[in-house]
XYZ file of C-alpha atoms in Angstrom:
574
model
C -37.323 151.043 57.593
C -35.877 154.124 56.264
C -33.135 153.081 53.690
C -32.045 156.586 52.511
C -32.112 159.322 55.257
C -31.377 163.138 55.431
C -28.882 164.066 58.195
C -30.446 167.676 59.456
C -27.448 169.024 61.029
C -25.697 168.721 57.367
C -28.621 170.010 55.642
C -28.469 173.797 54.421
C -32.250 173.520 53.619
C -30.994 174.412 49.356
C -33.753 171.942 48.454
C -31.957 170.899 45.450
C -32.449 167.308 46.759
C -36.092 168.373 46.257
C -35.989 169.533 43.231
C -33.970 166.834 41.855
C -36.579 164.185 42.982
C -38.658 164.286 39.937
C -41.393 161.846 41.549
C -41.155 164.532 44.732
C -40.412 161.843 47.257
C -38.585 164.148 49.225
C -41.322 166.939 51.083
C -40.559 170.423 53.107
C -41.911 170.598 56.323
C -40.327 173.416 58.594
C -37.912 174.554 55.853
C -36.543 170.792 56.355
C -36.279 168.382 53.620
C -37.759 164.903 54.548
C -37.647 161.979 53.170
C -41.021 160.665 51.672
C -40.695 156.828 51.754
C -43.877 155.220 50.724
C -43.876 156.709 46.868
C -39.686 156.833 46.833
C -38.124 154.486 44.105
C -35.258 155.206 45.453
C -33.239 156.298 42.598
C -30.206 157.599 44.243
C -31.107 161.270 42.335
C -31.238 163.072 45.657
C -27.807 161.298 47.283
C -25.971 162.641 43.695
C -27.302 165.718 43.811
C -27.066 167.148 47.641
C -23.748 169.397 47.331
C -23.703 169.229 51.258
C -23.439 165.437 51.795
C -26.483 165.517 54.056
C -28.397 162.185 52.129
C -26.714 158.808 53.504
C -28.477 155.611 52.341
C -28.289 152.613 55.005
C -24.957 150.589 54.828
C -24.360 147.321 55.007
C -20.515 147.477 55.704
C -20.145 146.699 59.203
C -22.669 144.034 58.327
C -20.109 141.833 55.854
C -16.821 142.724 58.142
C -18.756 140.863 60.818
C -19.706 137.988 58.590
C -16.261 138.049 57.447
C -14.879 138.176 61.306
C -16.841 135.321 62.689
C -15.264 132.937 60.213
C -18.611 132.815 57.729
C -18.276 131.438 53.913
C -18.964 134.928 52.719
C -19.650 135.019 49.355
C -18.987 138.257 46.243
C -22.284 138.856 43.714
C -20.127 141.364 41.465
C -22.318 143.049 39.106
C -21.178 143.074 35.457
C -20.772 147.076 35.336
C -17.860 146.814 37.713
C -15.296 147.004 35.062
C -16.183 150.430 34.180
C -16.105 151.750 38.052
C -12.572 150.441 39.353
C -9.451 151.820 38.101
C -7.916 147.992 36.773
C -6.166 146.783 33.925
C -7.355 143.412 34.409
C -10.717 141.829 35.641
C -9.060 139.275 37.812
C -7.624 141.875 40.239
C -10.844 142.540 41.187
C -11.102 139.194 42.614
C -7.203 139.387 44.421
C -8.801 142.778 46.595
C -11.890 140.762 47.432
C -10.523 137.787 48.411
C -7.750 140.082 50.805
C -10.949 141.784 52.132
C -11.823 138.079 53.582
C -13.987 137.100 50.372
C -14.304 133.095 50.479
C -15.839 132.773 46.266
C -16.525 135.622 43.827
C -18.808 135.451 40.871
C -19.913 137.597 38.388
C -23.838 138.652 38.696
C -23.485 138.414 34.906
C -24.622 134.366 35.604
C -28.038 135.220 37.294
C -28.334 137.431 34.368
C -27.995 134.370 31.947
C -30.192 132.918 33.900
C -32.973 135.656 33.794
C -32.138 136.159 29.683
C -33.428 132.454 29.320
C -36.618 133.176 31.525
C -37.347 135.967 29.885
C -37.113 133.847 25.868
C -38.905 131.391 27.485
C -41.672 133.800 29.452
C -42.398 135.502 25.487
C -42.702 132.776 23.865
C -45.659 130.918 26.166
C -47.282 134.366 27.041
C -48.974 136.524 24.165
C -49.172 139.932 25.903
C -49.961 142.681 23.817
C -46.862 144.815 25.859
C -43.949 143.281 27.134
C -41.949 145.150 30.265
C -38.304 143.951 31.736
C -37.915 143.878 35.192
C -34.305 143.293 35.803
C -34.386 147.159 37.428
C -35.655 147.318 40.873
C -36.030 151.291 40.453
C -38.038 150.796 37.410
C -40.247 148.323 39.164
C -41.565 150.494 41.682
C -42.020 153.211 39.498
C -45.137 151.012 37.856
C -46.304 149.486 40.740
C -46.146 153.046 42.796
C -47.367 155.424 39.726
C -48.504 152.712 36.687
C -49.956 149.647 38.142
C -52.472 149.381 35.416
C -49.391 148.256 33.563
C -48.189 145.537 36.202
C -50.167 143.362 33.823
C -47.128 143.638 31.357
C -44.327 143.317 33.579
C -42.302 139.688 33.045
C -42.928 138.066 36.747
C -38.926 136.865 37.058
C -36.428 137.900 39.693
C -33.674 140.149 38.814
C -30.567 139.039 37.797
C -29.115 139.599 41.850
C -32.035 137.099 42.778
C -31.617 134.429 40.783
C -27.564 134.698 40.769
C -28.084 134.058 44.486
C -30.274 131.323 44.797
C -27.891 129.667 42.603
C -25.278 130.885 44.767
C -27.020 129.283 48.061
C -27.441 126.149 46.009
C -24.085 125.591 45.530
C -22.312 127.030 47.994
C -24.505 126.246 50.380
C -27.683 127.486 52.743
C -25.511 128.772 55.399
C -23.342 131.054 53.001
C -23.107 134.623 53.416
C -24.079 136.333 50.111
C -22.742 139.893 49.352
C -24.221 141.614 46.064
C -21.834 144.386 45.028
C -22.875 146.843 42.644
C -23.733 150.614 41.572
C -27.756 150.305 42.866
C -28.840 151.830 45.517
C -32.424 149.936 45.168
C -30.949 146.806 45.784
C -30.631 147.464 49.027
C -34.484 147.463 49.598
C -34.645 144.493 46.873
C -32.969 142.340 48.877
C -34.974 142.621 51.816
C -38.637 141.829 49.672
C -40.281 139.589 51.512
C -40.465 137.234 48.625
C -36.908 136.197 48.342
C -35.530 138.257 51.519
C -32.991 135.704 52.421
C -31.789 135.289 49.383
C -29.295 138.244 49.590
C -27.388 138.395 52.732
C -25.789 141.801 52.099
C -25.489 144.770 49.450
C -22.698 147.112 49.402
C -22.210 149.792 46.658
C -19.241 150.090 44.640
C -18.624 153.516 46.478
C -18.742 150.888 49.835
C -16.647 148.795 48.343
C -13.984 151.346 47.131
C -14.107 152.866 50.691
C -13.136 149.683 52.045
C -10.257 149.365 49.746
C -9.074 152.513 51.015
C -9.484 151.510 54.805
C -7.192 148.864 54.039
C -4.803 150.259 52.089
C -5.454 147.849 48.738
C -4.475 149.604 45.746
C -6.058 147.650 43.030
C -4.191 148.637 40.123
C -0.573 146.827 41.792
C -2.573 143.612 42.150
C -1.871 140.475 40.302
C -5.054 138.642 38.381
C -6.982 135.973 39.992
C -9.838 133.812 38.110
C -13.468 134.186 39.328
C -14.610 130.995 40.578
C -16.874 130.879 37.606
C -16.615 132.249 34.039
C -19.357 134.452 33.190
C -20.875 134.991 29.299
C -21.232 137.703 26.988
C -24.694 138.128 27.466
C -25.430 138.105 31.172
C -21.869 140.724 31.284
C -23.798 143.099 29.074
C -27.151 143.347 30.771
C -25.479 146.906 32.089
C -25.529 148.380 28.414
C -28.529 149.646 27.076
C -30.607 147.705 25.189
C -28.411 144.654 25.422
C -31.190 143.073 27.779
C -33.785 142.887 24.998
C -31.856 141.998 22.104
C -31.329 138.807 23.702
C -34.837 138.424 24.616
C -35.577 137.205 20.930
C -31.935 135.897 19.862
C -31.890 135.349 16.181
C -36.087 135.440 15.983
C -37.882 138.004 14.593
C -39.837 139.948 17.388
C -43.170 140.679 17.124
C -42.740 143.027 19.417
C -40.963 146.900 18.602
C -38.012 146.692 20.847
C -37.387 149.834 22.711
C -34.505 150.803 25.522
C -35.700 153.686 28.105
C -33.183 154.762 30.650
C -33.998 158.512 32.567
C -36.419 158.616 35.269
C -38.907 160.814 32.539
C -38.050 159.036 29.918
C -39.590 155.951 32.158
C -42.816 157.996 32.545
C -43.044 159.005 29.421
C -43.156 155.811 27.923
C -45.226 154.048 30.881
C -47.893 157.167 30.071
C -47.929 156.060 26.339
C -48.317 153.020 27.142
C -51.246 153.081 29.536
C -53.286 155.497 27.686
C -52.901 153.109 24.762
C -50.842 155.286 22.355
C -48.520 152.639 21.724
C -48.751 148.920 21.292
C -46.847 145.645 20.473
C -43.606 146.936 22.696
C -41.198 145.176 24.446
C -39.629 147.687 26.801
C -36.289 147.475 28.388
C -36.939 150.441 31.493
C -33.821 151.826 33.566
C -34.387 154.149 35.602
C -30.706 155.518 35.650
C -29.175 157.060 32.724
C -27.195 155.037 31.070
C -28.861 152.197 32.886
C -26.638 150.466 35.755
C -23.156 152.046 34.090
C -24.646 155.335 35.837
C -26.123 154.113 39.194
C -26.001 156.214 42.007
C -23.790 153.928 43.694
C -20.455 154.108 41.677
C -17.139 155.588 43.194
C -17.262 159.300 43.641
C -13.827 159.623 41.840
C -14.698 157.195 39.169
C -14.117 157.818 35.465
C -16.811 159.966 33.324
C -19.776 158.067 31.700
C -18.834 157.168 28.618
C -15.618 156.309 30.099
C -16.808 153.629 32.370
C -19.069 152.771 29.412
C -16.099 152.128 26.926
C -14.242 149.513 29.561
C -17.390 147.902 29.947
C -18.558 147.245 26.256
C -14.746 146.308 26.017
C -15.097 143.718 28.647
C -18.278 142.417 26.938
C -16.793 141.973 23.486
C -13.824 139.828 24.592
C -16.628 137.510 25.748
C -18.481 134.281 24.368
C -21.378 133.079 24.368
C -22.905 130.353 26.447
C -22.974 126.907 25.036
C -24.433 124.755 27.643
C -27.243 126.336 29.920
C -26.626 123.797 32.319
C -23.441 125.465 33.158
C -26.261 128.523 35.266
C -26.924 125.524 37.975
C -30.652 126.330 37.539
C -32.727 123.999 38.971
C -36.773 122.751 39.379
C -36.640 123.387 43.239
C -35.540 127.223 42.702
C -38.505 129.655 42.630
C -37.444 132.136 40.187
C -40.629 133.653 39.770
C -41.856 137.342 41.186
C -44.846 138.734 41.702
C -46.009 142.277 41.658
C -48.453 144.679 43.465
C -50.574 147.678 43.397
C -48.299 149.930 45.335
C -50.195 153.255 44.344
C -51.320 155.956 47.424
C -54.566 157.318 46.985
C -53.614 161.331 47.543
C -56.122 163.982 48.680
C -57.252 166.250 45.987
C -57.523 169.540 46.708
C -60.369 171.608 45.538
C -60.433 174.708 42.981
C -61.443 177.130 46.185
C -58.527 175.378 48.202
C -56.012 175.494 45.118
C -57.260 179.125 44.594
C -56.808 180.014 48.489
C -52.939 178.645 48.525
C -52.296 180.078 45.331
C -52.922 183.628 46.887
C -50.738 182.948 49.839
C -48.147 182.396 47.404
C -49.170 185.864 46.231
C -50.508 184.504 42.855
C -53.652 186.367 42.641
C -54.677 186.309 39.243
C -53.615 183.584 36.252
C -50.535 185.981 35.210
C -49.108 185.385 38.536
C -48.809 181.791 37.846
C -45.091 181.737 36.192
C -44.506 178.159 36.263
C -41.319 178.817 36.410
C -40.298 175.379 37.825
C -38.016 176.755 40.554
C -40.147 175.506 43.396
C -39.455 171.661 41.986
C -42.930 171.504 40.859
C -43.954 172.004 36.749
C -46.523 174.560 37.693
C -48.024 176.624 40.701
C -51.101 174.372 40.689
C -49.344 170.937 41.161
C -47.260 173.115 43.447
C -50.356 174.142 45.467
C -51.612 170.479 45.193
C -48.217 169.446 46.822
C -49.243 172.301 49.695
C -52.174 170.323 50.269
C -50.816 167.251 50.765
C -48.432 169.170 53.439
C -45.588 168.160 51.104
C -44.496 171.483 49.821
C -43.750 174.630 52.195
C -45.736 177.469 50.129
C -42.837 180.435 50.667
C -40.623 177.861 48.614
C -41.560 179.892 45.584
C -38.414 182.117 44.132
C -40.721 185.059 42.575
C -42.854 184.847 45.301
C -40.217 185.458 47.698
C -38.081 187.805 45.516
C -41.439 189.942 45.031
C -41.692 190.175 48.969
C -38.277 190.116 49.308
C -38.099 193.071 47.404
C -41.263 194.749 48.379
C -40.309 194.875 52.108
C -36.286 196.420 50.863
C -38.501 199.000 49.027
C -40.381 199.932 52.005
C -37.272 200.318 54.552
C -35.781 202.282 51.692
C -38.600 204.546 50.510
C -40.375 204.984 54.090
C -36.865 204.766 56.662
C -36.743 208.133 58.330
C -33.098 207.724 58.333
C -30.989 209.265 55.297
C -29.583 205.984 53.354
C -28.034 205.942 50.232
C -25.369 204.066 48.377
C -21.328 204.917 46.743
C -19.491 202.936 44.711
C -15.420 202.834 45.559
C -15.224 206.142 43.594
C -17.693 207.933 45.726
C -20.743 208.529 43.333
C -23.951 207.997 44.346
C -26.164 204.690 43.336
C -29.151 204.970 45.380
C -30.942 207.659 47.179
C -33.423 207.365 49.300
C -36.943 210.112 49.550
C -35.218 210.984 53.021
C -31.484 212.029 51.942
C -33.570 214.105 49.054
C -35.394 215.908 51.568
C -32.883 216.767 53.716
C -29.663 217.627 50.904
C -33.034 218.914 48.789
C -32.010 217.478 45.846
C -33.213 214.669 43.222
C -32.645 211.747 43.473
C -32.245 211.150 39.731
C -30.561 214.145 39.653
C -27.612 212.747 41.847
C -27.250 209.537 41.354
C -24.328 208.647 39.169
C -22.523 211.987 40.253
C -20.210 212.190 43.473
C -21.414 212.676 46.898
C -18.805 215.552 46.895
C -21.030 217.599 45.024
C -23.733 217.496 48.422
C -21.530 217.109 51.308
C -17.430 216.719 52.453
C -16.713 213.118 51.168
C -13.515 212.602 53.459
C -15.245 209.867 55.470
C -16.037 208.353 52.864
C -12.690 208.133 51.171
C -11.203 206.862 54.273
C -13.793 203.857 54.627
C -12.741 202.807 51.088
C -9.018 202.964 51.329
C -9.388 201.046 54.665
C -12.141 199.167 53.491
C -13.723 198.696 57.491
C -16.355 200.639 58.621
C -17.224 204.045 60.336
C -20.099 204.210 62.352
C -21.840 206.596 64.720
C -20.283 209.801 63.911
C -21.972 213.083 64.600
C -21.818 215.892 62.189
C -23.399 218.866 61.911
C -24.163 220.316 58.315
C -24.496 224.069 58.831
C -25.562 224.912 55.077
C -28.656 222.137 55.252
C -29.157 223.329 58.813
C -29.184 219.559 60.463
C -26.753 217.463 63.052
C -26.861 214.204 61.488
C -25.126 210.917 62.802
C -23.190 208.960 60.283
C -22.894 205.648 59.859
C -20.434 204.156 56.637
C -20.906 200.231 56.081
C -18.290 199.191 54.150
C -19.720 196.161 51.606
C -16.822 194.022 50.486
C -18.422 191.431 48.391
C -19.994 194.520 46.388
C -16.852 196.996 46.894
C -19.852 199.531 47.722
C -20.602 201.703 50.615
C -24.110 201.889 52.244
C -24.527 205.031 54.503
C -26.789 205.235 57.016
C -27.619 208.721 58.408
C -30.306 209.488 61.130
C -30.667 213.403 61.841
C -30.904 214.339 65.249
C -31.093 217.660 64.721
C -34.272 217.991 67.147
C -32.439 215.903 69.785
C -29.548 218.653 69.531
C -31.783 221.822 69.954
C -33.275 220.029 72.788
C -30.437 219.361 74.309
C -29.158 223.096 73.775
C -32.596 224.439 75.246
C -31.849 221.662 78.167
C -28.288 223.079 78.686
C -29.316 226.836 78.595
C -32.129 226.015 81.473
C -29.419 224.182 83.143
C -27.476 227.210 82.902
C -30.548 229.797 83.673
C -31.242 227.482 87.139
C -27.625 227.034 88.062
C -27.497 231.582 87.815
C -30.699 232.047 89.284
C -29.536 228.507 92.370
C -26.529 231.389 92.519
C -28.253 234.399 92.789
C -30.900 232.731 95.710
C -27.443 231.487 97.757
C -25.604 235.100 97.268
C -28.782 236.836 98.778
C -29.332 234.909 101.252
C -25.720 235.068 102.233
C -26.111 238.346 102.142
C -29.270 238.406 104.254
C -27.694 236.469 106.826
C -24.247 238.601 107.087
C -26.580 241.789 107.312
C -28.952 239.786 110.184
C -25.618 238.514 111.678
C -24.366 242.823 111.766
C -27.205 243.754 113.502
C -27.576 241.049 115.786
C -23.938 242.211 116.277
C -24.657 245.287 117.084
C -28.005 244.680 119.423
C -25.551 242.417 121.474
C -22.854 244.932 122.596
C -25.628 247.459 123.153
C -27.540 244.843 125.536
C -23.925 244.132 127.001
C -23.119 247.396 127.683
C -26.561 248.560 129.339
C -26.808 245.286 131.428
C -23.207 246.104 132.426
C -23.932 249.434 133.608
C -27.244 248.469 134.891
C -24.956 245.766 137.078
C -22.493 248.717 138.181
C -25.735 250.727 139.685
C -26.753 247.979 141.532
C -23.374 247.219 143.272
C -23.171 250.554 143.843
C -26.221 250.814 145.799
C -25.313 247.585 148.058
C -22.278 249.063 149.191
C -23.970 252.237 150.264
C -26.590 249.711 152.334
C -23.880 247.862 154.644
């Protein structure tokens, strides 16, 4: 299952979800971001940093209003950072919005993480390992068994505070309860479902869910009275969200033979697993987060919640008004619960390209010699050869390189400009010339660096020009003939508003005009000479038409007499 998913038709294709994903979980395939899901941690980087909205992570909303509808004892996890997300002046109101959202018991995960502080004293002092890694983040967790597991060896094998909050949870509230963890982790969602405890955790909503739902219903938290969790929690388990808090309870009042170190930051979490497992540092106990700030800056939290260190302030605030916890048996933990977790290899064997295969994709990325290579960083990748590497693997689209395309983005402008046939150069609003292209030179015969900077006056009538810029639309398609550079040109004037500049666009048709003369004056010479044929022949066929005339009357006139003769003669017969 896909638990964080990139909606195309919101997707611009800015790849800054790409190059936000520092462990490049998210790949380009058809200009397309996609989701990679086997080697994703899922650190809620990409969801915070996609401007457009496009990166939704699976919601488990609908999921808890039906529990809530069908009469089920639904139960609240609240994780101890949820002071610092919610706009409240008192704890307790928390629990009056829950419990008007349908919420049967709320609890503080702050008592699974009392639970997992006493595991963890308990795990250090049986086991002697020479490195000691929390676990508490599931984030963190995948990152060694995905990219580290060399160092799974270190890694405490005990639930996270969510896990072992819940099974205490199910114990005494019962088998059939439905259990809600609410919190600022997006990782929990896919936590929950491990196949080791998957029904454990029921549901997991975010607090950005959660403050959603508030919304929907019209709650507005800070006009709430107080209401009392159904059980205190302590001041350790409620600072578990603070760095370092998590392993300065490890060893209490003891002195550690361990150096304690707290490592929140997805590279700060590599670094320090890399140091680690090439043996450059020893004796550590390591408290890993893979958010900044730990939980107080999950991925999860309220779009219009306070800043960091604001939320950070309310919490340590929250934590210092608390005590300590006097009786362990107060956690409900007991012999039947299996608290323990294991953990796996997880690592993908990758393809590795070859030096001819790197070499080949570098030069499609026009990097043809070891200058080319800028590692400039843009692409999302530290250099062009993990870049290429990434191409390999068919999770990296090679044009996604900025110089790369700039260089032929800039190459192919320079060869409409320098080679276009067509006259193009460029004004700014007070008409002097920017660019000039080889064409307009030849044609106005003059320099280009001669011009530019000086007004297009100085060449030509700048009237048109003046009127695109006080109207700011454009003029296109207008013939004019320059009689003193001996050329009909037709003028085109873009008007560019974003750059208050004018682009114009000139092709000369001066051949097309002479044609078009020398077609007229043939015209003319065939429509005379058409004339000249129908006037003769007119003539010709009056002057037939006269004689024809004239041979008629003659033949009349003879035949007439000839007729005369002959009834002459009859008469003298009878």
């Amino acid at each position: 299952m896909d638990y964080v998913n990139i909606t195309k038709a919101n997707c611009k294709n800015c790849y800054k979800c790409f190059r936000n994903c520092l462990l490049k979980s998210i790949k380009i395939k058809n200009e397309q971001a996609e989701m990679v899901s086997k080697t994703c941690i899922y650190c809620g980087q990409c969801l915070t940093s996609c401007p457009q909205g496009a990166i939704n992570y699976e919601s488990d909303l609908k999921l808890v209003k039906d529990a809530i509808k069908s009469g089920k004892k639904v139960i609240a996890s609240l994780a101890p950072s949820f002071m610092g997300s919610f706009e409240i002046f008192d704890a307790g109101q928390i629990v009056t919005a829950l419990k008007r959202l349908g919420f049967a018991n709320i609890e503080e995960t702050a008592m699974g993480a009392e639970i997992v502080s006493k595991l963890y004293r308990e795990y250090v002092k049986k086991e002697k390992k020479d490195n000691i890694i929390t676990t508490c983040c599931p984030s963190a967790n995948l990152l060694v068994e995905n990219y580290y597991p060399s160092l799974i060896e270190y890694m405490i094998p005990i639930v996270s505070p969510m896990i072992a909050h819940g099974k205490t949870l199910k114990k005494i509230y019962g088998g059939d309860s439905f259990l809600v963890f609410i919190g600022p982790c997006i990782s929990k969602k896919i936590e929950a479902k491990d196949f080791q405890h998957d029904t454990t955790i029921d549901a997991v909503l975010t607090y950005e869910e959660l403050a959603a739902w508030f919304e929907e219903e019209n709650i507005d938290l800070k006009s709430l009275k107080s209401d009392d969790f159904d059980r205190d929690s302590y001041k350790c388990g409620s600072g578990f969200p603070l760095t370092g808090n998590i392993i300065e309870n490890i060893f209490e009042e003891e002195i550690s033979p361990y150096e304690l170190i707290s490592v929140n930051g997805i590279n700060e979490c590599r670094e320090i697993l890399e140091c680690i497992e090439k043996g450059e540092l020893n004796s550590v106990c390591i408290e890993i987060n893979i958010c900044k700030g730990g939980c107080i800056g999950g991925p999860g939290t309220a779009k219009d919640s306070n800043s960091f260190y604001i939320r950070e302030k309310r919490v340590k605030d929250y934590v210092r008004n608390k005590v300590k916890i006097s009786d362990t048996r107060d956690l409900y933990i007991s012999d039947e619960m299996n608290l323990n977790k294991l953990f796996f290899n997880k690592r993908i064997k990758k393809d590795l390209a070859g030096p001819e295969e790197i070499e080949s994709i570098l030069r499609k990325m026009g990097k043809y010699k070891k200058e080319d290579e800028l590692n400039c960083g843009s692409c999302g990748y530290d250099t062009c050869r993990e870049k290429a590497q990434a191409v390999f693997e068919g999770k990296a689209d090679q044009n996604v390189c900025l110089p790369y395309m700039r260089n032929k983005s800039e190459s192919l402008t320079n060869i409409i400009f320098e080679y276009s046939p067509n006259l193009i150069f460029v004004l700014n609003d007070e008409l002097n010339v920017l660019e000039f292209n080889p064409s307009a030179e030849r044609v106005f015969k003059v320099n280009a660096d001669y011009i530019k900077g000086k007004p297009i006056s100085m060449l030509i009538d700048s009237s048109d020009f003046a009127e695109v810029i006080r109207n700011k639309g454009n003029k296109l398609a207008k013939k004019i003939v320059y009689s003193g550079y001996d050329v009909v040109l037709l003028q085109s004037v873009l008007y560019l508003s974003d750059q208050n500049l004018l682009l114009v666009i000139m092709t000369d048709i001066t051949m097309e005009e002479k044609q078009k003369e020398e077609l007229n004056k043939v015209k003319e010479n065939a429509v005379k000479a058409a004339q000249n044929v129908i006037d003769k022949q007119m003539r010709v066929a009056q002057e037939i038409a006269s004689l024809l005339g004239e041979t008629t009357a003659e033949t009349k006139s003879t035949l007439t007499k000839l007729k005369m003769i002959a009834l002459a003669e009859d008469g003298d017969l009878r």
